[in-house]
Amino acid sequence: MADIDPADASTTSDGSSQENVKTAHVVFTPSGKRGDFPVGTPILQAARQLGVDLDSVCGGRGICGRCQVVPGIGDFSKFKVKSKPENVSEFGKVEDRYKQKRGMKDDRRLGCSSFIHGDLVIDIPADSQVHKQVVRKRAEVRNIEIDPIVRLHYVEVEEPDMHHPSGDLERLEKALKEQWDLTVDRADLPVLQGLQKALRKGEWKVTAAVRNGHKLVHVWPGFHEKAFGCAVDVGSTTMSVHLTDLQTGEVVNSVGAMNPQIRFGEDLMSRVSYVMMNPGGDAEMTNAVRETLGYLLVQAATEAMVDPNDILELVLVGNPIMHHLILGVDPTELGWAPFALATNQSLRVSAAELDLKGKVNPGARAYFLPCVAGHVGADCAAVVLAEGPQYRDEVTLVVDVGTNAEIVLGNKERLLACSSPTGPALEGAQISSGQRAAPGAIERVRIDPETLEPRFKVIGSDLWSNDEGFADSTKRIGVSGICGSGIIEVLAEMFLAGLITEDGIIDGSMAQKSDRVVPEGRTFSYILHRGEPEIRVTQADVRAIQLAKAALYAGAQLLVDKLGKPVERVVLAGAFGSHIDAKYAMVLGLIPDCPLDMVASVGNAAGTGARIALLNRQARNEIKELVTRIEKVETAVEPRFQEHFVGAMAFPHKTAPFPNLEKAVQLPEKKAASDPGSGEGGGRRRRRRG
């Protein structure tokens, strides 16, 4: 502890009568909590007595530095307090040692090692608060309050005594109760196996990781301040792991990989079919996805130079089939109506049960967010947690775009959800020149409506294809294909330029205007890039996108019908959603009409929701309760789904008006495809081969 003036210390002795104790009035900001304390009281102690949000891992021993405060200097008329420099103890040895070793801003003090000598106003910086907030970049979403389910506590444990025999675990539990007011009543076997060595190596000073205030997870000798968790998004196409500091909320590393289950089937139902047709297929897919998860955990920790033993908690989200497979549950029942889940509740299992032994701490737990129902999974619950439509007045459509689109519509009064089988086309799969979003993939496209000449951008270069220097800037990566956002833009631009009719037919008569329109069997294609490889947009590509976007729109419109209110705001989530241009999405009719400035792309919202649940234990209770109130709409049994689907095959839609879109974009006049050379707008429409 820091040095304190003996005269001041004497005034705080337990033997002093109340009238002889000199007190000071202390106000803490930003909370505004205040109280009177005996002179000589440590600032940390005063903060705790008032319930002020001031962090500490070491329990006031001047080791962790998390209880840093800023004493205010001046006349604070608002609080009726004159806060003078001499009203706080001088900089002590403990603080000086900490500042020399770890660094500390000049205006800051350690709350545990600085003492109240008079009236004070004390500010608690955001990074010193226990429930500090991680500020999210988008202004319209709430920040993440840090309150992880696992916390570290440094304690000094009594040594064994022949005259008062008790076990090491019992004395550790006693120390946690006395020094942190924690009632620890559970401990895993691995904790007990390493406890005695940790206590003796630390000379009876250890750091305990405690889950939910009562379960002992791990014990380190001496002072230990690092605790990490991982937010895991198990997508059907890609998997991602976000390694996160549990005490600051910082994402220290993010890694990803293709889901290895793709080799068993690109879409979800094909994977269920694989299980049905191949006995033991579910175990094959479970092993594959767990192996990749273990690899990603090791990669994330290695790159960030984090000890896997410091990873104490995992939160996992995924669609119901991914959810079942990573748990080792046969997903067959999800292959047919009524699409029954093994469970839609949240789950907490040992990380070791997921074959992650050695990849994380032996006491680590894996928490699975609840599924909503059927084909609306824990990833959808995570998106709702991240985007918070349940707090908003305006009707919000949240679309997590993936192989299976999960859609939520509503506001603070009511929420509905459904899933639509969009397939992998929107992510670049099932497209003739499609590829995942990687260097060399075309991601932006513009077509001159007069000449029909295209220009494009590829991932990895800031130049357009008609810019000087484009060839040099892409020499290493090349132009390799077209990703999801690119296929959306090229089709929308083709439609706006008159190359595609509203019914999705590549108009062969446009070959008279441009040699980029070329026959391909009984249909036509548009050459986007000449070279190696040649990149074309085929009639089959257009159909694949039409089918995907019609399924998505139909699902959304079905929810609008049920809610009885129009969409006022759209949120596009998912890896694909983060790159799509709202204007082009609406031109194709991927989403319903609404003001373009009310369409937001939010990236991997499912991963963000997982991170919220990782950093805030109350969020788990919140989403657990909320999913029981989300009304599930099953598109497979809704008769109007097919009606909406047929209308949505057209660009942007066969009958639905798009007044907001028309304010921003000049839509082409409706026309039918013509035979090449006819020069007429109403010739025989070509049928798609096959």
XYZ file of C-alpha atoms in Angstrom:
690
model
C 0.000 0.000 0.000
C 1.077 3.590 -0.508
C 2.590 5.672 2.312
C 0.109 7.650 4.397
C 0.617 10.424 6.897
C 0.484 8.896 10.453
C -1.581 11.819 11.696
C -4.228 11.161 9.071
C -4.050 7.418 9.639
C -4.724 7.863 13.323
C -8.017 9.544 12.544
C -9.254 6.407 10.789
C -8.422 3.889 13.461
C -11.270 1.665 14.547
C -10.895 2.869 18.129
C -11.708 6.512 17.307
C -15.080 7.875 18.352
C -17.226 9.147 15.507
C -16.967 12.794 16.569
C -13.149 12.633 16.475
C -13.011 11.245 12.950
C -12.307 13.888 10.326
C -14.342 13.244 7.178
C -14.262 14.472 3.595
C -17.020 14.770 1.023
C -16.217 12.854 -2.159
C -18.060 12.974 -5.500
C -17.374 10.438 -8.250
C -18.027 11.299 -11.883
C -19.508 10.467 -14.331
C -21.888 8.525 -12.034
C -22.475 11.476 -9.673
C -22.362 9.147 -6.656
C -21.170 10.895 -3.498
C -20.544 10.269 0.169
C -18.598 11.262 3.293
C -15.533 9.216 4.199
C -12.916 9.282 6.973
C -9.730 11.038 5.906
C -7.208 8.363 4.990
C -9.717 6.141 3.170
C -8.313 4.674 -0.081
C -10.180 6.011 -3.100
C -10.852 2.449 -4.315
C -12.461 1.573 -0.976
C -14.670 4.668 -1.104
C -15.703 3.813 -4.649
C -16.641 0.288 -3.668
C -18.690 1.445 -0.710
C -20.715 3.714 -2.991
C -21.048 1.099 -5.723
C -18.997 3.167 -8.156
C -17.963 1.290 -11.305
C -14.175 1.101 -10.689
C -12.235 -1.917 -11.915
C -9.630 -3.998 -10.070
C -8.136 -7.438 -10.564
C -5.498 -7.372 -7.836
C -7.885 -6.410 -5.050
C -6.215 -3.120 -4.146
C -2.596 -4.253 -4.054
C -1.273 -1.798 -6.629
C -0.403 -4.499 -9.167
C -3.001 -4.490 -11.936
C -3.371 -0.737 -12.511
C -7.015 -1.092 -13.522
C -8.297 1.263 -10.779
C -6.802 4.421 -12.268
C -8.663 7.637 -11.381
C -8.294 11.345 -12.145
C -8.698 13.667 -9.113
C -10.384 16.878 -10.222
C -8.793 20.198 -9.244
C -10.916 23.332 -8.837
C -14.126 24.768 -7.454
C -17.006 22.527 -8.524
C -20.039 24.684 -7.761
C -22.365 22.060 -9.199
C -21.335 19.679 -6.416
C -20.532 22.417 -3.853
C -17.033 20.972 -3.542
C -13.618 22.649 -3.610
C -11.293 19.893 -4.818
C -7.704 20.890 -4.027
C -4.405 19.175 -4.931
C -3.591 18.631 -1.237
C -6.923 16.838 -0.697
C -5.426 13.655 -2.134
C -2.303 11.922 -0.817
C 1.023 12.547 -2.524
C 2.249 10.204 -5.236
C 3.453 7.109 -3.348
C 6.045 4.409 -3.885
C 3.532 1.868 -5.185
C 2.224 4.289 -7.800
C 5.718 5.360 -8.777
C 6.791 1.741 -9.227
C 3.720 0.996 -11.350
C 4.236 4.089 -13.501
C 7.897 3.246 -14.077
C 7.135 -0.355 -15.053
C 3.801 -0.080 -16.880
C 3.331 3.600 -17.668
C 0.471 5.860 -16.545
C -0.799 9.280 -17.633
C 0.481 12.171 -15.522
C -2.958 13.232 -14.287
C -3.902 9.747 -13.117
C -3.597 8.012 -9.766
C -4.086 4.433 -8.621
C -7.330 4.336 -6.684
C -6.046 1.617 -4.383
C -2.853 3.505 -3.496
C -4.084 7.099 -3.221
C -5.938 8.339 -0.165
C -8.627 10.892 0.616
C -7.246 13.890 2.582
C -10.100 16.305 1.957
C -13.115 17.069 -0.227
C -12.620 15.660 -3.719
C -14.207 15.278 -7.104
C -12.842 12.107 -8.697
C -13.379 11.093 -12.314
C -13.441 7.431 -13.301
C -12.056 7.186 -16.886
C -13.941 4.905 -19.256
C -11.055 2.430 -19.389
C -11.095 2.084 -15.579
C -14.747 1.121 -15.341
C -15.694 -2.486 -14.669
C -18.646 -2.222 -17.055
C -16.784 -0.193 -19.628
C -18.340 0.133 -23.050
C -16.909 -0.899 -26.372
C -17.904 1.894 -28.737
C -19.340 0.608 -31.994
C -18.696 2.649 -35.115
C -22.283 2.946 -36.288
C -24.142 5.638 -34.372
C -27.546 3.966 -34.563
C -26.551 0.826 -32.654
C -25.883 0.489 -28.967
C -22.423 0.015 -27.580
C -21.323 -3.169 -25.830
C -21.160 -2.991 -22.051
C -18.375 -5.211 -20.742
C -19.594 -7.622 -18.095
C -18.085 -11.014 -19.003
C -19.215 -14.189 -17.333
C -15.592 -15.034 -16.406
C -13.519 -12.647 -14.265
C -10.048 -12.735 -12.737
C -9.434 -12.224 -9.001
C -6.026 -11.965 -7.317
C -6.016 -13.325 -3.741
C -3.647 -14.090 -0.885
C -4.409 -17.481 0.626
C -3.644 -18.644 4.165
C -0.914 -21.255 4.355
C -1.730 -24.723 5.731
C -1.717 -25.007 9.488
C -1.407 -28.257 11.481
C -3.572 -26.759 14.207
C -6.360 -25.696 11.826
C -6.445 -28.369 9.140
C -8.309 -27.564 5.911
C -7.821 -28.251 2.221
C -6.133 -25.857 -0.182
C -9.375 -25.473 -2.156
C -11.325 -24.590 0.973
C -8.773 -21.951 1.980
C -8.842 -20.483 -1.543
C -12.623 -20.331 -1.375
C -12.354 -18.599 2.014
C -9.917 -16.035 0.581
C -12.237 -15.310 -2.347
C -15.092 -14.768 0.079
C -13.127 -12.479 2.391
C -11.290 -10.478 -0.247
C -13.834 -10.393 -3.087
C -17.132 -11.390 -1.424
C -17.463 -14.336 -3.818
C -19.121 -17.562 -2.753
C -17.318 -20.177 -4.844
C -19.009 -23.566 -4.579
C -17.880 -25.436 -7.690
C -14.603 -26.372 -9.332
C -13.711 -28.711 -12.194
C -11.319 -31.605 -11.695
C -8.509 -29.940 -13.766
C -8.576 -27.006 -11.311
C -8.068 -29.326 -8.360
C -5.325 -31.204 -10.180
C -3.225 -28.061 -10.619
C -4.249 -26.106 -7.523
C -1.581 -27.168 -5.033
C 1.328 -26.524 -7.398
C -0.084 -23.103 -8.311
C -0.449 -22.077 -4.652
C 3.057 -23.098 -3.714
C 4.669 -21.683 -6.840
C 2.900 -18.374 -6.204
C 3.878 -18.433 -2.515
C 0.183 -18.505 -1.576
C -0.669 -15.645 -3.893
C -2.714 -16.710 -6.918
C -5.104 -15.387 -9.538
C -8.403 -17.235 -9.788
C -10.688 -17.217 -12.825
C -14.276 -17.421 -11.588
C -17.294 -18.028 -13.810
C -20.578 -16.349 -12.965
C -19.380 -15.455 -9.473
C -19.382 -18.992 -8.100
C -17.478 -21.508 -10.234
C -13.686 -21.806 -10.130
C -12.370 -22.195 -13.679
C -8.585 -21.945 -13.366
C -5.847 -20.849 -10.955
C -2.530 -19.217 -11.908
C 0.401 -18.737 -9.517
C 0.975 -15.075 -8.600
C -0.658 -12.192 -10.426
C -2.204 -12.932 -13.826
C -4.132 -10.312 -15.792
C -4.893 -11.864 -19.177
C -8.279 -13.396 -19.955
C -9.585 -14.004 -23.457
C -12.633 -15.427 -25.143
C -13.615 -16.243 -28.722
C -16.742 -15.293 -30.638
C -17.270 -17.967 -33.294
C -19.556 -17.751 -36.318
C -20.008 -21.162 -37.912
C -21.427 -20.269 -41.315
C -22.379 -22.832 -43.897
C -19.823 -21.358 -46.326
C -17.233 -19.721 -44.060
C -16.220 -19.913 -40.408
C -14.745 -17.042 -38.413
C -13.149 -16.704 -34.972
C -12.753 -13.371 -33.180
C -10.233 -13.579 -30.321
C -11.318 -10.984 -27.760
C -9.844 -9.533 -24.564
C -12.535 -10.186 -21.943
C -11.494 -7.210 -19.837
C -11.169 -4.500 -22.488
C -13.480 -5.842 -25.199
C -10.757 -5.439 -27.818
C -10.716 -7.922 -30.698
C -7.034 -8.833 -30.745
C -7.250 -11.071 -33.803
C -9.804 -12.358 -36.302
C -9.271 -15.361 -38.538
C -11.463 -17.267 -40.939
C -11.603 -20.278 -43.220
C -13.950 -22.007 -45.625
C -16.292 -24.420 -43.915
C -14.843 -27.855 -44.796
C -18.358 -29.290 -44.993
C -18.667 -27.734 -48.453
C -17.193 -30.931 -49.866
C -20.315 -32.749 -48.620
C -22.665 -30.223 -50.275
C -22.719 -26.511 -51.069
C -26.102 -25.798 -49.514
C -27.589 -26.931 -46.236
C -30.155 -29.388 -47.541
C -27.570 -31.183 -49.657
C -25.592 -31.778 -46.459
C -28.673 -33.165 -44.746
C -29.161 -35.385 -47.800
C -25.572 -36.585 -47.456
C -26.316 -37.681 -43.878
C -29.469 -39.482 -45.006
C -27.676 -41.335 -47.800
C -24.402 -42.052 -46.007
C -24.513 -43.735 -42.586
C -22.052 -41.925 -40.334
C -22.089 -38.849 -42.565
C -23.114 -36.625 -39.656
C -20.049 -37.749 -37.667
C -17.838 -37.024 -40.704
C -19.158 -33.465 -40.936
C -18.939 -32.934 -37.178
C -15.309 -34.008 -37.154
C -14.517 -31.790 -40.134
C -16.031 -28.634 -38.645
C -14.533 -29.232 -35.182
C -11.105 -29.806 -36.686
C -11.313 -26.500 -38.549
C -12.537 -24.710 -35.421
C -9.563 -26.055 -33.484
C -7.220 -24.949 -36.252
C -8.701 -21.431 -36.263
C -8.439 -21.139 -32.464
C -4.760 -22.076 -32.586
C -4.142 -19.736 -35.517
C -5.858 -16.811 -33.775
C -3.913 -17.356 -30.538
C -0.567 -17.932 -32.255
C -0.816 -14.819 -34.431
C -1.816 -12.679 -31.434
C 0.836 -14.317 -29.206
C -1.840 -15.375 -26.732
C -1.426 -18.429 -24.514
C -4.311 -20.842 -25.340
C -4.577 -21.405 -21.587
C -5.814 -17.808 -21.313
C -8.834 -18.534 -23.539
C -11.581 -19.132 -20.995
C -14.863 -18.799 -22.880
C -16.295 -19.461 -26.345
C -19.587 -18.246 -27.780
C -20.801 -19.983 -30.939
C -23.534 -19.095 -33.407
C -24.698 -20.745 -36.590
C -27.783 -21.797 -38.502
C -29.667 -24.799 -37.057
C -27.907 -27.382 -39.222
C -24.446 -26.006 -38.396
C -25.543 -25.725 -34.763
C -26.529 -29.399 -34.679
C -23.497 -30.665 -36.553
C -20.880 -28.925 -34.416
C -22.665 -30.302 -31.342
C -22.610 -33.777 -32.882
C -26.406 -33.923 -33.255
C -27.856 -35.680 -36.313
C -29.551 -32.931 -38.407
C -31.825 -35.320 -40.319
C -35.032 -34.046 -38.714
C -34.296 -30.607 -40.148
C -34.523 -32.088 -43.637
C -38.305 -32.295 -43.727
C -41.401 -30.775 -42.148
C -41.981 -29.912 -39.383
C -38.194 -29.153 -39.254
C -37.839 -30.148 -35.606
C -34.781 -29.006 -33.670
C -33.171 -31.238 -31.066
C -33.377 -28.130 -28.862
C -33.869 -24.433 -29.522
C -32.597 -23.421 -26.082
C -29.220 -21.882 -25.338
C -26.587 -24.453 -24.419
C -23.403 -24.427 -22.369
C -20.976 -27.306 -22.829
C -17.350 -27.963 -21.971
C -14.965 -26.944 -24.761
C -13.371 -30.368 -24.319
C -16.681 -31.934 -25.405
C -16.176 -30.198 -28.758
C -12.758 -31.870 -29.164
C -10.929 -28.627 -28.335
C -8.666 -30.042 -25.649
C -5.304 -28.280 -25.775
C -6.695 -25.492 -27.979
C -8.155 -23.511 -25.059
C -8.091 -23.564 -21.246
C -9.110 -26.952 -19.774
C -11.929 -25.198 -17.888
C -13.215 -23.268 -20.910
C -16.893 -23.446 -21.697
C -18.662 -23.090 -25.041
C -21.945 -21.202 -25.009
C -24.414 -21.597 -27.883
C -27.007 -18.890 -28.405
C -30.586 -20.176 -28.722
C -32.105 -20.969 -32.089
C -35.344 -19.225 -33.018
C -36.949 -22.271 -34.686
C -36.764 -24.601 -37.687
C -34.319 -23.028 -40.112
C -33.930 -19.758 -38.193
C -30.888 -20.347 -36.048
C -28.599 -19.009 -33.377
C -26.917 -16.818 -35.999
C -30.242 -15.036 -36.517
C -30.599 -14.591 -32.741
C -27.098 -13.105 -32.716
C -27.993 -10.672 -35.522
C -31.042 -9.502 -33.551
C -28.856 -9.068 -30.478
C -26.362 -7.003 -32.484
C -28.822 -4.837 -34.418
C -31.576 -4.408 -31.819
C -34.727 -4.019 -33.985
C -36.660 -4.758 -30.786
C -35.689 -1.307 -29.449
C -36.692 0.735 -32.496
C -39.891 2.537 -33.451
C -39.498 2.154 -37.217
C -40.259 -1.164 -38.878
C -36.876 -2.706 -39.620
C -36.094 -5.527 -42.021
C -32.910 -7.372 -41.036
C -31.577 -9.774 -43.666
C -28.629 -12.047 -42.946
C -27.695 -12.897 -46.516
C -26.096 -16.293 -46.964
C -26.729 -19.684 -48.493
C -29.914 -19.682 -46.439
C -31.144 -16.131 -45.846
C -32.565 -15.507 -42.394
C -34.989 -12.593 -42.245
C -36.368 -10.643 -39.274
C -38.992 -7.912 -39.532
C -40.505 -5.688 -36.897
C -39.898 -3.136 -34.183
C -40.264 -2.793 -30.429
C -43.893 -3.877 -30.631
C -43.535 -7.150 -32.563
C -40.893 -9.263 -34.310
C -41.352 -11.928 -36.977
C -38.764 -14.181 -38.595
C -38.433 -16.619 -41.469
C -35.770 -18.223 -43.629
C -35.548 -18.319 -47.408
C -33.552 -20.855 -49.452
C -31.508 -18.386 -51.480
C -28.734 -20.860 -52.269
C -25.079 -19.889 -52.718
C -25.496 -17.786 -55.903
C -25.492 -14.473 -54.013
C -22.074 -15.370 -52.647
C -20.633 -16.063 -56.100
C -21.238 -19.817 -56.191
C -23.277 -21.456 -58.997
C -22.186 -18.549 -61.232
C -20.198 -19.426 -64.356
C -17.284 -17.128 -63.465
C -18.177 -16.845 -59.788
C -15.697 -17.021 -56.954
C -15.438 -16.017 -53.317
C -14.421 -12.459 -52.437
C -10.635 -12.624 -52.823
C -7.930 -10.595 -54.620
C -8.635 -10.554 -58.357
C -12.414 -10.913 -58.022
C -14.539 -8.280 -59.764
C -16.514 -6.458 -57.058
C -17.711 -3.223 -58.703
C -19.148 -2.787 -62.223
C -20.383 0.136 -64.333
C -21.762 -0.128 -67.891
C -22.062 2.831 -70.269
C -25.717 2.834 -71.395
C -24.762 4.257 -74.799
C -21.802 2.107 -75.795
C -22.548 -0.852 -73.458
C -18.838 -0.891 -72.611
C -18.091 -2.022 -69.032
C -15.555 -0.899 -66.497
C -14.922 -2.638 -63.216
C -12.868 -2.799 -60.059
C -11.286 -5.910 -58.605
C -10.482 -6.699 -54.993
C -6.870 -5.724 -54.375
C -6.755 -2.646 -56.628
C -8.194 0.846 -56.196
C -8.226 1.529 -59.954
C -11.055 1.028 -62.428
C -10.326 -1.202 -65.390
C -10.246 1.787 -67.778
C -7.794 3.741 -65.604
C -4.192 4.104 -66.679
C -2.089 1.749 -64.628
C -4.860 -0.819 -64.040
C -2.932 -3.573 -65.838
C 0.164 -2.930 -63.739
C -1.785 -2.750 -60.477
C -3.450 -6.102 -61.164
C -0.479 -7.837 -62.735
C 0.195 -9.932 -59.653
C -3.403 -10.777 -58.729
C -4.949 -10.799 -62.203
C -8.676 -10.658 -62.945
C -9.845 -14.059 -61.849
C -13.624 -14.055 -61.570
C -16.601 -12.280 -60.097
C -17.749 -12.306 -56.465
C -21.223 -11.803 -54.991
C -21.291 -8.005 -54.910
C -19.892 -7.954 -58.442
C -22.598 -10.199 -59.879
C -25.285 -8.024 -58.259
C -23.795 -4.853 -59.749
C -23.226 -6.236 -63.241
C -26.791 -7.566 -63.478
C -28.237 -4.300 -62.180
C -26.113 -2.296 -64.616
C -27.109 -4.599 -67.471
C -30.767 -4.067 -66.573
C -30.359 -0.292 -66.381
C -28.530 -0.282 -69.740
C -31.259 -2.319 -71.432
C -29.163 -5.464 -71.852
C -31.555 -7.455 -69.671
C -35.341 -7.245 -69.759
C -37.430 -6.996 -66.609
C -38.097 -10.738 -66.925
C -34.385 -11.466 -66.804
C -33.756 -12.255 -70.469
C -30.437 -11.163 -71.968
C -31.680 -9.285 -75.028
C -30.038 -10.743 -78.130
C -31.026 -7.747 -80.253
C -28.435 -5.712 -78.338
C -25.755 -7.623 -80.273
C -26.356 -5.075 -83.030
C -25.164 -2.392 -80.636
C -22.249 -4.181 -78.973
C -20.031 -7.128 -79.822
C -19.992 -7.943 -76.100
C -23.444 -9.519 -76.481
C -22.748 -12.939 -77.977
C -24.880 -16.002 -78.703
C -24.452 -18.991 -76.455
C -26.565 -21.914 -77.624
C -30.177 -20.740 -77.670
C -29.454 -17.835 -75.310
C -26.999 -14.944 -75.107
C -24.155 -13.889 -72.850
C -22.460 -10.602 -72.056
C -18.644 -10.473 -72.082
C -17.556 -8.485 -69.044
C -13.804 -9.093 -69.354
C -11.830 -10.103 -72.409
C -8.613 -11.850 -71.597
C -7.497 -14.863 -69.644
C -9.801 -15.939 -68.221
C -12.693 -14.523 -70.217
C -15.458 -13.543 -67.828
C -19.015 -13.719 -69.121
C -22.444 -13.191 -67.628
C -24.593 -16.014 -68.959
C -28.351 -16.490 -69.057
C -27.931 -19.245 -66.461
C -26.144 -16.756 -64.186
C -29.067 -14.357 -64.469
C -31.514 -17.145 -63.636
C -29.512 -18.232 -60.583
C -29.604 -14.675 -59.197
C -33.290 -14.314 -60.061
C -34.140 -17.454 -58.114
C -32.076 -16.354 -55.124
C -33.356 -12.793 -55.003
C -36.961 -13.874 -55.561
C -36.747 -16.253 -52.603
C -35.315 -13.510 -50.409
C -37.871 -10.897 -51.483
C -40.762 -13.352 -51.134
C -39.727 -14.211 -47.593
C -39.501 -10.542 -46.662
C -42.844 -9.721 -48.272
C -44.479 -12.614 -46.446
C -43.379 -11.059 -43.156
C -44.670 -7.643 -44.302
C -48.057 -9.275 -44.989
C -48.108 -10.795 -41.499
C -47.017 -7.581 -39.772
C -49.361 -5.391 -41.781
C -46.869 -2.527 -41.965
C -44.420 -1.482 -44.712
C -40.651 -1.656 -44.358
C -39.139 1.641 -43.159
C -35.534 0.544 -42.715
C -33.360 -2.281 -44.083
C -30.263 -3.827 -42.528
C -28.114 -6.105 -44.712
C -25.948 -8.443 -42.668
C -23.527 -11.227 -43.531
C -20.267 -11.214 -45.468
C -22.163 -10.599 -48.712
C -24.371 -7.924 -47.148
C -21.351 -5.928 -46.006
C -20.197 -5.328 -49.600
C -23.437 -4.913 -51.497
C -24.481 -1.466 -52.735
C -28.008 -0.716 -51.495
C -29.012 0.931 -54.760
C -28.109 -2.100 -56.847
C -29.760 -4.480 -54.393
C -32.983 -2.536 -54.805
C -32.646 -2.253 -58.612
C -32.669 -6.042 -58.790
C -35.492 -6.266 -56.246
C -33.368 -8.099 -53.717
C -35.014 -6.057 -50.960
C -38.346 -4.198 -50.757
C -38.561 -0.521 -51.634
C -37.657 1.987 -48.930
C -35.597 5.212 -48.747
C -32.056 4.363 -49.863
C -30.575 6.312 -46.949
C -32.422 3.928 -44.645
C -30.526 0.892 -45.975
C -27.410 -0.061 -44.011
C -24.796 -2.762 -44.591
C -23.487 -4.047 -41.272
C -21.070 -6.837 -42.095
C -20.891 -9.921 -39.925
C -23.644 -9.018 -37.470
C -23.885 -12.645 -36.333
C -20.245 -12.475 -35.245
C -20.927 -9.161 -33.498
C -23.887 -10.688 -31.664
C -21.688 -13.570 -30.551
C -19.148 -11.047 -29.288
C -21.852 -9.194 -27.332
C -22.863 -12.454 -25.646
C -19.182 -13.135 -24.946
C -18.606 -9.769 -23.280
C -21.937 -9.267 -21.530
C -23.557 -12.055 -19.570
C -26.868 -10.204 -19.256
C -27.124 -10.219 -23.052
C -27.463 -13.998 -22.848
C -30.541 -13.696 -20.674
C -31.883 -10.966 -22.944
C -31.684 -13.002 -26.140
C -32.909 -16.142 -24.376
C -36.094 -14.308 -23.449
C -36.412 -12.451 -26.739
C -36.362 -15.527 -28.997
C -39.465 -16.804 -27.209
C -41.282 -13.683 -28.444
C -40.129 -13.813 -32.081
C -42.943 -15.186 -34.239
C -41.659 -17.784 -36.693
C -43.230 -17.870 -40.152
C -42.623 -21.083 -42.110
C -42.312 -20.169 -45.784
C -42.681 -23.800 -46.897
C -46.318 -23.945 -45.796
C -47.387 -20.382 -46.607
C -49.486 -20.342 -49.817
C -48.622 -16.691 -50.602
C -44.900 -17.409 -50.680
C -45.115 -18.853 -54.188
C -47.218 -15.908 -55.357
C -44.644 -13.445 -54.022
C -41.842 -15.551 -55.461
C -43.249 -15.457 -59.005
C -43.723 -11.686 -58.919
C -40.230 -11.198 -57.502
C -38.561 -13.014 -60.400
C -38.831 -9.785 -62.417
C -36.437 -6.832 -62.063
C -37.074 -5.148 -59.691
C -40.563 -6.704 -59.400
C -43.419 -7.601 -61.736
C -46.104 -5.572 -59.975
C -44.797 -3.988 -56.754
C -44.062 -0.245 -57.024
C -40.623 1.113 -56.120
C -41.260 4.861 -55.638
C -38.218 5.449 -53.422
C -35.932 3.716 -55.922
C -37.389 5.716 -58.816
C -36.406 8.932 -57.043
C -32.759 7.847 -57.126
C -32.483 5.808 -60.332
C -33.914 6.153 -63.833
C -35.406 2.707 -64.410
C -35.603 1.535 -68.065
C -38.886 1.230 -69.896
C -40.352 -2.240 -69.843
C -39.570 -4.311 -72.894
C -39.423 -7.896 -74.041
C -36.339 -9.527 -75.510
C -36.047 -9.509 -79.311
C -34.486 -11.846 -81.809
C -31.119 -10.510 -82.901
C -31.432 -8.516 -86.081
C -35.191 -8.043 -85.835
C -34.768 -4.497 -84.615
C -38.133 -4.769 -82.858
C -38.927 -4.665 -79.202
C -41.566 -7.386 -79.135
C -40.086 -10.394 -80.910
C -40.295 -14.000 -79.776
C -38.912 -14.430 -76.275
C -36.187 -17.027 -76.032
C -36.528 -19.857 -73.607
C -33.679 -20.810 -71.350
C -32.012 -24.046 -72.393
C -32.756 -26.879 -70.046
